[in-house]
GROMACS .gro file of C-alpha atoms in nm:
model
  443
    1MET     CA    1   0.755   0.979   4.055
    2ILE     CA    2   0.479   1.201   3.919
    3ASP     CA    3   0.432   1.521   4.115
    4MET     CA    4   0.050   1.541   4.133
    5THR     CA    5   0.069   1.900   4.252
    6LYS     CA    6   0.232   2.005   3.926
    7VAL     CA    7  -0.015   1.799   3.726
    8VAL     CA    8  -0.307   1.974   3.895
    9GLU     CA    9  -0.146   2.317   3.855
   10SER     CA   10  -0.073   2.259   3.486
   11SER     CA   11  -0.439   2.183   3.421
   12ALA     CA   12  -0.563   2.482   3.619
   13GLY     CA   13  -0.660   2.657   3.295
   14TRP     CA   14  -0.993   2.473   3.290
   15ALA     CA   15  -0.962   2.101   3.370
   16THR     CA   16  -0.999   2.102   3.749
   17GLY     CA   17  -1.308   2.321   3.734
   18ALA     CA   18  -1.462   2.113   3.455
   19ILE     CA   19  -1.401   1.788   3.644
   20SER     CA   20  -1.548   1.930   3.966
   21LEU     CA   21  -1.865   2.058   3.799
   22ALA     CA   22  -1.906   1.747   3.582
   23ALA     CA   23  -1.876   1.523   3.889
   24PHE     CA   24  -2.147   1.713   4.075
   25VAL     CA   25  -2.384   1.727   3.776
   26PHE     CA   26  -2.331   1.355   3.710
   27TRP     CA   27  -2.411   1.269   4.072
   28LEU     CA   28  -2.702   1.515   4.103
   29ILE     CA   29  -2.894   1.420   3.790
   30SER     CA   30  -2.834   1.048   3.829
   31PHE     CA   31  -2.947   1.026   4.190
   32PRO     CA   32  -3.098   1.287   4.425
   33MET     CA   33  -3.250   1.524   4.167
   34GLU     CA   34  -3.516   1.265   4.082
   35GLY     CA   35  -3.262   1.080   3.869
   36PHE     CA   36  -3.301   0.735   3.721
   37LEU     CA   37  -3.115   0.577   4.014
   38LEU     CA   38  -3.349   0.735   4.270
   39ASN     CA   39  -3.649   0.628   4.062
   40SER     CA   40  -3.522   0.269   4.076
   41ILE     CA   41  -3.580   0.286   4.454
   42SER     CA   42  -3.883   0.514   4.479
   43LYS     CA   43  -4.050   0.794   4.282
   44GLY     CA   44  -4.188   1.137   4.365
   45LEU     CA   45  -3.930   1.221   4.632
   46LEU     CA   46  -3.769   1.528   4.476
   47LEU     CA   47  -3.870   1.770   4.753
   48TYR     CA   48  -3.712   1.553   5.023
   49PHE     CA   49  -3.379   1.641   4.867
   50LEU     CA   50  -3.443   1.985   4.722
   51ILE     CA   51  -3.592   2.166   5.023
   52PRO     CA   52  -3.303   2.090   5.265
   53HIS     CA   53  -3.061   2.152   4.978
   54ALA     CA   54  -3.200   2.502   4.918
   55ILE     CA   55  -3.212   2.584   5.290
   56SER     CA   56  -2.853   2.468   5.332
   57LEU     CA   57  -2.732   2.682   5.039
   58PHE     CA   58  -2.898   2.996   5.180
   59LEU     CA   59  -2.765   2.934   5.532
   60ILE     CA   60  -2.411   2.870   5.410
   61ALA     CA   61  -2.420   3.187   5.199
   62ARG     CA   62  -2.541   3.393   5.493
   63PHE     CA   63  -2.364   3.254   5.798
   64LEU     CA   64  -2.069   3.027   5.719
   65ASN     CA   65  -1.736   3.153   5.849
   66THR     CA   66  -1.499   3.105   5.557
   67THR     CA   67  -1.220   2.977   5.781
   68TYR     CA   68  -1.424   2.661   5.831
   69PHE     CA   69  -1.528   2.614   5.470
   70ASP     CA   70  -1.236   2.400   5.353
   71TRP     CA   71  -1.261   2.122   5.609
   72ALA     CA   72  -1.642   2.144   5.629
   73SER     CA   73  -1.676   2.098   5.252
   74ARG     CA   74  -1.432   1.805   5.252
   75ALA     CA   75  -1.631   1.638   5.530
   76SER     CA   76  -1.954   1.697   5.337
   77ILE     CA   77  -1.812   1.534   5.025
   78ALA     CA   78  -1.711   1.229   5.227
   79GLY     CA   79  -2.060   1.222   5.379
   80SER     CA   80  -2.225   1.246   5.037
   81VAL     CA   81  -2.015   0.957   4.907
   82LEU     CA   82  -2.114   0.735   5.201
   83LEU     CA   83  -2.484   0.830   5.178
   84THR     CA   84  -2.487   0.759   4.805
   85VAL     CA   85  -2.336   0.413   4.845
   86ALA     CA   86  -2.566   0.332   5.139
   87ALA     CA   87  -2.890   0.446   4.971
   88PRO     CA   88  -2.953   0.130   4.761
   89LEU     CA   89  -2.859  -0.093   5.056
   90PHE     CA   90  -3.126   0.056   5.284
   91PRO     CA   91  -3.415   0.153   5.052
   92HIS     CA   92  -3.664   0.182   5.341
   93TYR     CA   93  -3.467   0.482   5.472
   94ILE     CA   94  -3.440   0.658   5.136
   95LYS     CA   95  -3.628   0.969   5.255
   96ILE     CA   96  -3.381   1.017   5.541
   97PHE     CA   97  -3.090   0.964   5.303
   98LEU     CA   98  -3.229   1.229   5.067
   99VAL     CA   99  -3.269   1.488   5.344
  100LEU     CA  100  -2.912   1.429   5.461
  101THR     CA  101  -2.785   1.429   5.103
  102GLY     CA  102  -2.957   1.763   5.046
  103LEU     CA  103  -2.761   1.910   5.337
  104THR     CA  104  -2.420   1.765   5.246
  105GLY     CA  105  -2.474   1.815   4.873
  106ALA     CA  106  -2.484   2.193   4.916
  107MET     CA  107  -2.122   2.190   5.030
  108VAL     CA  108  -2.024   1.958   4.745
  109LEU     CA  109  -2.173   2.203   4.496
  110LEU     CA  110  -2.008   2.508   4.651
  111ARG     CA  111  -1.664   2.350   4.674
  112GLY     CA  112  -1.681   2.234   4.313
  113LEU     CA  113  -1.784   2.581   4.196
  114ILE     CA  114  -1.506   2.752   4.390
  115VAL     CA  115  -1.255   2.514   4.229
  116LEU     CA  116  -1.405   2.628   3.898
  117LYS     CA  117  -1.380   2.996   3.993
  118ASN     CA  118  -1.010   2.954   4.076
  119CYS     CA  119  -0.939   2.826   3.723
  120ALA     CA  120  -0.793   3.065   3.468
  121LYS     CA  121  -1.084   2.999   3.228
  122PRO     CA  122  -1.402   2.943   3.433
  123ALA     CA  123  -1.632   2.984   3.131
  124VAL     CA  124  -1.458   2.699   2.949
  125SER     CA  125  -1.464   2.489   3.267
  126ALA     CA  126  -1.836   2.553   3.313
  127GLY     CA  127  -1.933   2.467   2.956
  128ILE     CA  128  -1.728   2.148   2.942
  129GLY     CA  129  -1.832   2.047   3.295
  130ILE     CA  130  -2.205   2.089   3.228
  131ALA     CA  131  -2.182   1.905   2.896
  132ALA     CA  132  -1.967   1.622   3.033
  133GLY     CA  133  -2.184   1.570   3.342
  134ASN     CA  134  -2.502   1.532   3.139
  135THR     CA  135  -2.333   1.304   2.886
  136LEU     CA  136  -2.211   1.077   3.166
  137VAL     CA  137  -2.567   1.048   3.299
  138PHE     CA  138  -2.688   0.929   2.959
  139LEU     CA  139  -2.403   0.678   2.923
  140LEU     CA  140  -2.447   0.539   3.274
  141ASN     CA  141  -2.819   0.494   3.216
  142GLN     CA  142  -2.742   0.281   2.909
  143MET     CA  143  -2.492   0.056   3.088
  144PRO     CA  144  -2.608  -0.300   3.164
  145ALA     CA  145  -2.452  -0.300   3.514
  146ASN     CA  146  -2.669  -0.351   3.824
  147GLU     CA  147  -2.805  -0.050   4.012
  148PHE     CA  148  -2.573  -0.077   4.312
  149ALA     CA  149  -2.267  -0.066   4.086
  150LYS     CA  150  -2.402   0.253   3.930
  151PHE     CA  151  -2.448   0.411   4.273
  152VAL     CA  152  -2.083   0.329   4.346
  153VAL     CA  153  -1.975   0.487   4.016
  154ILE     CA  154  -2.144   0.823   4.080
  155ALA     CA  155  -2.012   0.825   4.439
  156PHE     CA  156  -1.659   0.757   4.313
  157PHE     CA  157  -1.679   1.053   4.073
  158LEU     CA  158  -1.723   1.292   4.368
  159LEU     CA  159  -1.386   1.202   4.517
  160PRO     CA  160  -1.166   1.426   4.294
  161VAL     CA  161  -1.348   1.733   4.429
  162LEU     CA  162  -1.230   1.628   4.775
  163PHE     CA  163  -0.864   1.660   4.677
  164PHE     CA  164  -0.863   1.971   4.458
  165SER     CA  165  -0.731   2.265   4.657
  166ILE     CA  166  -0.937   2.583   4.685
  167LYS     CA  167  -0.856   2.946   4.750
  168PRO     CA  168  -1.194   3.108   4.819
  169GLU     CA  169  -1.171   3.487   4.807
  170ALA     CA  170  -1.457   3.504   5.052
  171ASN     CA  171  -1.291   3.713   5.320
  172VAL     CA  172  -1.392   4.023   5.122
  173LYS     CA  173  -1.679   4.191   5.305
  174HIS     CA  174  -1.778   4.414   5.016
  175GLY     CA  175  -1.756   4.344   4.647
  176ASN     CA  176  -1.912   4.328   4.304
  177ASP     CA  177  -2.180   4.057   4.325
  178ARG     CA  178  -2.429   4.094   4.040
  179LEU     CA  179  -2.648   3.790   4.101
  180TYR     CA  180  -2.963   3.889   3.904
  181ALA     CA  181  -3.147   3.646   4.135
  182PRO     CA  182  -3.504   3.766   4.056
  183PHE     CA  183  -3.450   3.713   3.683
  184LEU     CA  184  -3.301   3.367   3.737
  185TYR     CA  185  -3.592   3.277   3.965
  186VAL     CA  186  -3.854   3.372   3.706
  187PHE     CA  187  -3.674   3.183   3.429
  188TYR     CA  188  -3.631   2.860   3.623
  189LEU     CA  189  -3.986   2.876   3.755
  190SER     CA  190  -4.139   2.931   3.411
  191GLY     CA  191  -3.895   2.701   3.234
  192GLY     CA  192  -3.951   2.426   3.489
  193LEU     CA  193  -4.328   2.443   3.446
  194MET     CA  194  -4.280   2.435   3.069
  195TYR     CA  195  -4.054   2.130   3.087
  196ALA     CA  196  -4.295   1.947   3.319
  197ALA     CA  197  -4.576   2.000   3.067
  198ILE     CA  198  -4.372   1.892   2.765
  199ALA     CA  199  -4.194   1.586   2.905
  200PRO     CA  200  -4.493   1.345   2.936
  201ARG     CA  201  -4.607   1.414   2.580
  202TYR     CA  202  -4.256   1.413   2.437
  203VAL     CA  203  -4.179   1.061   2.562
  204ASP     CA  204  -4.446   0.916   2.334
  205VAL     CA  205  -4.341   1.103   2.019
  206ALA     CA  206  -3.962   1.142   2.055
  207TRP     CA  207  -3.774   1.097   1.730
  208MET     CA  208  -3.473   0.941   1.901
  209GLU     CA  209  -3.381   0.863   2.262
  210GLY     CA  210  -3.132   1.117   2.395
  211ALA     CA  211  -3.185   1.369   2.114
  212GLU     CA  212  -3.302   1.633   2.362
  213LEU     CA  213  -2.985   1.581   2.567
  214ALA     CA  214  -2.774   1.638   2.256
  215PHE     CA  215  -2.937   1.979   2.214
  216TYR     CA  216  -2.863   2.068   2.576
  217VAL     CA  217  -2.498   1.956   2.555
  218PHE     CA  218  -2.437   2.127   2.220
  219THR     CA  219  -2.590   2.453   2.344
  220ALA     CA  220  -2.383   2.448   2.664
  221LEU     CA  221  -2.065   2.408   2.459
  222ILE     CA  222  -2.135   2.683   2.204
  223SER     CA  223  -2.238   2.911   2.491
  224ILE     CA  224  -1.872   2.923   2.596
  225PHE     CA  225  -1.801   3.146   2.295
  226PHE     CA  226  -2.078   3.394   2.382
  227SER     CA  227  -1.992   3.398   2.754
  228MET     CA  228  -1.646   3.536   2.680
  229ARG     CA  229  -1.787   3.827   2.482
  230ARG     CA  230  -2.146   3.916   2.567
  231LEU     CA  231  -2.249   3.712   2.869
  232ASN     CA  232  -2.592   3.871   2.913
  233VAL     CA  233  -2.687   3.763   2.561
  234LEU     CA  234  -2.704   3.405   2.691
  235PHE     CA  235  -2.987   3.486   2.930
  236SER     CA  236  -3.183   3.680   2.668
  237MET     CA  237  -3.144   3.397   2.416
  238GLY     CA  238  -3.250   3.145   2.680
  239VAL     CA  239  -3.570   3.335   2.752
  240LEU     CA  240  -3.648   3.365   2.380
  241LEU     CA  241  -3.600   2.989   2.332
  242CYS     CA  242  -3.830   2.923   2.628
  243MET     CA  243  -4.096   3.140   2.466
  244LEU     CA  244  -4.043   2.959   2.135
  245SER     CA  245  -4.086   2.627   2.313
  246PHE     CA  246  -4.421   2.748   2.446
  247ALA     CA  247  -4.535   2.833   2.092
  248PHE     CA  248  -4.430   2.492   1.955
  249TYR     CA  249  -4.602   2.318   2.246
  250HIS     CA  250  -4.944   2.444   2.140
  251ILE     CA  251  -4.910   2.311   1.785
  252GLN     CA  252  -5.047   1.960   1.834
  253ARG     CA  253  -4.814   1.779   1.593
  254PHE     CA  254  -4.542   1.525   1.666
  255ALA     CA  255  -4.271   1.728   1.496
  256PHE     CA  256  -4.351   2.043   1.691
  257MET     CA  257  -4.359   1.856   2.022
  258ASN     CA  258  -4.002   1.744   1.949
  259LEU     CA  259  -3.905   2.100   1.857
  260SER     CA  260  -4.064   2.224   2.178
  261MET     CA  261  -3.848   1.989   2.386
  262PHE     CA  262  -3.534   2.078   2.190
  263ALA     CA  263  -3.599   2.450   2.240
  264ILE     CA  264  -3.653   2.422   2.616
  265GLN     CA  265  -3.341   2.206   2.655
  266ALA     CA  266  -3.136   2.457   2.457
  267ALA     CA  267  -3.278   2.735   2.676
  268PHE     CA  268  -3.163   2.555   2.990
  269GLY     CA  269  -2.821   2.493   2.837
  270LEU     CA  270  -2.776   2.866   2.776
  271VAL     CA  271  -2.903   2.987   3.112
  272ASP     CA  272  -2.728   2.716   3.317
  273LEU     CA  273  -2.393   2.825   3.176
  274TYR     CA  274  -2.489   3.190   3.214
  275MET     CA  275  -2.565   3.143   3.582
  276VAL     CA  276  -2.240   2.959   3.660
  277VAL     CA  277  -2.022   3.215   3.478
  278LEU     CA  278  -2.213   3.512   3.623
  279LEU     CA  279  -2.174   3.387   3.980
  280ALA     CA  280  -1.809   3.295   3.921
  281ARG     CA  281  -1.739   3.663   3.856
  282ALA     CA  282  -1.853   3.763   4.204
  283ASP     CA  283  -1.595   3.877   4.457
  284ARG     CA  284  -1.752   3.670   4.737
  285PRO     CA  285  -1.793   3.322   4.584
  286ILE     CA  286  -1.949   3.135   4.876
  287ARG     CA  287  -2.214   3.403   4.914
  288ALA     CA  288  -2.278   3.433   4.541
  289PHE     CA  289  -2.297   3.061   4.466
  290GLY     CA  290  -2.506   2.995   4.776
  291TYR     CA  291  -2.767   3.261   4.703
  292GLY     CA  292  -2.762   3.197   4.328
  293PHE     CA  293  -2.815   2.822   4.336
  294GLY     CA  294  -3.042   2.852   4.638
  295THR     CA  295  -3.265   3.074   4.424
  296ASN     CA  296  -3.251   2.813   4.148
  297CYS     CA  297  -3.367   2.542   4.389
  298LEU     CA  298  -3.641   2.767   4.529
  299ALA     CA  299  -3.778   2.822   4.178
  300ILE     CA  300  -3.788   2.448   4.112
  301ILE     CA  301  -3.961   2.385   4.447
  302CYS     CA  302  -4.226   2.649   4.375
  303GLY     CA  303  -4.273   2.513   4.023
  304LYS     CA  304  -4.321   2.163   4.159
  305ILE     CA  305  -4.586   2.283   4.407
  306ILE     CA  306  -4.766   2.501   4.151
  307GLY     CA  307  -4.766   2.218   3.898
  308THR     CA  308  -4.914   1.977   4.152
  309TYR     CA  309  -5.211   2.200   4.236
  310THR     CA  310  -5.285   2.340   3.889
  311VAL     CA  311  -5.300   2.024   3.679
  312SER     CA  312  -5.649   2.105   3.546
  313SER     CA  313  -5.548   2.456   3.436
  314SER     CA  314  -5.187   2.400   3.336
  315ASP     CA  315  -5.223   2.578   2.999
  316TYR     CA  316  -5.336   2.898   3.170
  317VAL     CA  317  -5.047   2.877   3.416
  318LEU     CA  318  -4.800   2.830   3.130
  319ALA     CA  319  -4.947   3.125   2.943
  320ALA     CA  320  -4.916   3.347   3.251
  321GLY     CA  321  -4.559   3.228   3.304
  322ASN     CA  322  -4.474   3.307   2.943
  323ILE     CA  323  -4.610   3.661   2.975
  324ILE     CA  324  -4.410   3.718   3.294
  325LEU     CA  325  -4.102   3.579   3.120
  326THR     CA  326  -4.148   3.824   2.833
  327VAL     CA  327  -4.165   4.118   3.072
  328THR     CA  328  -3.867   3.978   3.264
  329VAL     CA  329  -3.634   3.973   2.964
  330LEU     CA  330  -3.721   4.336   2.886
  331ILE     CA  331  -3.648   4.447   3.243
  332PHE     CA  332  -3.333   4.235   3.247
  333TYR     CA  333  -3.202   4.385   2.926
  334PHE     CA  334  -3.262   4.740   3.052
  335THR     CA  335  -3.097   4.662   3.390
  336ALA     CA  336  -2.794   4.491   3.240
  337TYR     CA  337  -2.751   4.762   2.974
  338THR     CA  338  -2.762   5.037   3.235
  339ARG     CA  339  -2.502   4.862   3.452
  340GLU     CA  340  -2.271   4.807   3.155
  341LYS     CA  341  -2.289   5.175   3.060
  342THR     CA  342  -2.214   5.279   3.418
  343SER     CA  343  -1.916   5.043   3.428
  344GLU     CA  344  -1.780   5.177   3.099
  345ALA     CA  345  -1.812   5.536   3.223
  346VAL     CA  346  -1.575   5.475   3.514
  347GLN     CA  347  -1.339   5.239   3.329
  348PRO     CA  348  -0.988   5.382   3.299
  349GLY     CA  349  -0.846   5.418   2.951
  350ARG     CA  350  -0.616   5.171   2.792
  351THR     CA  351  -0.249   5.178   2.875
  352PRO     CA  352   0.000   5.104   2.598
  353ALA     CA  353   0.201   4.794   2.678
  354PRO     CA  354   0.477   4.584   2.527
  355ASP     CA  355   0.414   4.262   2.340
  356SER     CA  356   0.260   4.007   2.580
  357GLU     CA  357   0.431   3.725   2.393
  358ILE     CA  358   0.733   3.778   2.619
  359VAL     CA  359   0.525   3.622   2.899
  360ASN     CA  360   0.459   3.314   2.686
  361LYS     CA  361   0.823   3.293   2.581
  362HIS     CA  362   0.945   3.279   2.940
  363THR     CA  363   0.654   3.090   3.093
  364ARG     CA  364   0.874   2.889   3.330
  365TRP     CA  365   1.012   3.201   3.495
  366PHE     CA  366   0.667   3.352   3.547
  367GLU     CA  367   0.514   3.024   3.669
  368LYS     CA  368   0.769   3.013   3.951
  369LYS     CA  369   0.642   3.346   4.081
  370LEU     CA  370   0.278   3.378   3.975
  371SER     CA  371  -0.037   3.167   3.971
  372ALA     CA  372  -0.202   3.060   3.645
  373ARG     CA  373  -0.478   3.318   3.694
  374GLU     CA  374  -0.229   3.601   3.759
  375ILE     CA  375  -0.036   3.512   3.443
  376ALA     CA  376  -0.358   3.505   3.241
  377VAL     CA  377  -0.456   3.850   3.368
  378ILE     CA  378  -0.111   3.997   3.296
  379GLN     CA  379  -0.109   3.859   2.942
  380LEU     CA  380  -0.440   4.025   2.859
  381VAL     CA  381  -0.346   4.355   3.025
  382LEU     CA  382  -0.025   4.359   2.822
  383GLU     CA  383  -0.238   4.325   2.509
  384SER     CA  384  -0.377   4.671   2.597
  385LYS     CA  385  -0.714   4.531   2.702
  386THR     CA  386  -0.920   4.721   2.957
  387PHE     CA  387  -0.999   4.570   3.295
  388LYS     CA  388  -1.356   4.516   3.180
  389GLN     CA  389  -1.241   4.326   2.871
  390VAL     CA  390  -1.005   4.115   3.081
  391ALA     CA  391  -1.286   4.039   3.328
  392THR     CA  392  -1.523   3.938   3.048
  393GLU     CA  393  -1.271   3.712   2.877
  394LEU     CA  394  -1.167   3.535   3.198
  395GLY     CA  395  -1.514   3.524   3.351
  396ILE     CA  396  -1.427   3.723   3.665
  397SER     CA  397  -1.521   4.063   3.804
  398GLU     CA  398  -1.328   4.383   3.733
  399SER     CA  399  -1.232   4.415   4.099
  400SER     CA  400  -1.087   4.063   4.083
  401VAL     CA  401  -0.873   4.170   3.787
  402LYS     CA  402  -0.736   4.455   3.999
  403THR     CA  403  -0.672   4.213   4.286
  404TYR     CA  404  -0.474   3.975   4.064
  405MET     CA  405  -0.273   4.264   3.921
  406LYS     CA  406  -0.190   4.383   4.273
  407ARG     CA  407  -0.073   4.032   4.369
  408ALA     CA  408   0.140   4.016   4.056
  409TYR     CA  409   0.303   4.348   4.149
  410GLU     CA  410   0.386   4.219   4.496
  411LYS     CA  411   0.527   3.886   4.377
  412THR     CA  412   0.744   4.046   4.108
  413ALA     CA  413   0.864   4.322   4.344
  414VAL     CA  414   0.718   4.613   4.146
  415ASN     CA  415   0.475   4.883   4.253
  416SER     CA  416   0.269   4.957   3.944
  417LYS     CA  417   0.182   4.861   3.590
  418GLU     CA  418   0.468   5.079   3.469
  419GLY     CA  419   0.703   4.885   3.695
  420LEU     CA  420   0.575   4.559   3.554
  421ILE     CA  421   0.625   4.687   3.199
  422ALA     CA  422   0.981   4.785   3.290
  423LEU     CA  423   1.040   4.438   3.434
  424ILE     CA  424   0.907   4.274   3.117
  425SER     CA  425   1.124   4.503   2.903
  426GLY     CA  426   1.427   4.408   3.111
  427ILE     CA  427   1.358   4.039   3.062
  428LYS     CA  428   1.316   4.099   2.690
  429LYS     CA  429   1.652   4.277   2.664
  430GLU     CA  430   1.824   4.006   2.868
  431ALA     CA  431   1.671   3.736   2.649
  432GLN     CA  432   1.802   3.907   2.335
  433THR     CA  433   2.162   3.898   2.463
  434ALA     CA  434   2.148   3.560   2.644
  435PRO     CA  435   2.235   3.218   2.495
  436PRO     CA  436   1.935   3.026   2.349
  437ASP     CA  437   1.885   2.797   2.651
  438HIS     CA  438   1.941   3.064   2.913
  439GLU     CA  439   1.648   3.142   3.144
  440PRO     CA  440   1.618   3.509   3.249
  441ALA     CA  441   1.720   3.568   3.606
  442GLY     CA  442   1.451   3.821   3.685
  443PRO     CA  443   1.469   4.074   3.966
   0.00000   0.00000   0.00000
């Protein structure tokens, strides 16, 4: 018999988070977010989904009692699956289905993101999840199967999120939640308007179907590297690519229209990953993800409305958006730089520590006592990395690093980092005198 609990735990490094995010992205882009499956039923219905979705995200972030989140999110996933399967069977009620899906889909998103946050490597999970979800959309769209079968497929992909366990650290009333919501709002508003202007022209001159998706996927994957070192660089690069896309757009040549689309897709790939990793570092995940993605939805809604009523003067609107975006990246850089300097000023110095390879050597002993995230934190701390460096590498906040260290102390029956070092040293000495197959007894 295969113990599924151990299988899930062994993949907690990144797989569960990647699967959860990929499943949601696959479902979202294929169906309610004006995907090709929704367009096979009716077109122009984006706001029927997006407005209740945004409202639901904000309300959950503000009011939901975390003790109810687990069962409420499971029920919402089940509801989303049923609504998705029923949508093609009752096309006359598609608007009602979209409103209901907007409400239940908010919980699906939040649960998937909290699964991702609980992984040891949320940045890796986010990059792979975003890339995989978009790739699945492209592949499903190319399949010769009938539309109902495709609805069943995307509904089926939501089911794993139902069974992954979550440990939301949302009972914290105060914490480090750097959401940068105004900056994200401006980017998605301006970027959305830019994409809406490019897309109709790009379709007629595209070099190859799916090439723009390849740029998005590739950018999301390489962003993993940057997110572990200088996360804020992703946002700045995304804004610069959006500005570059605007410049290419105004050169009325086929090649530059393709480059304009590639640049805007790459910009979204960078900032999408940036947003997920940034919010995953927050101490209150339900609040952070709710407000963060609610802001994202609000920007898209406003962009849709502005685009509808400014068709005749779209170039002027895009120019204004580009100017605002330029100012935004300057303010963002100054804000982020100031916060980083403040954080470094209060960061305690490094503490010398023994070789962290002892943790790897006796993984089985540590896994019996500690979670995957706690082990990951300990390993980096034992490499003499500061709490800030550990937080950056794992994609969590500095206060979360301290929380995981405190839990590790409690579970290993020590009271401090020095006690943990002494424990590790004891295991090392015992291992040197024990037979090759002997497992250290521990305290």
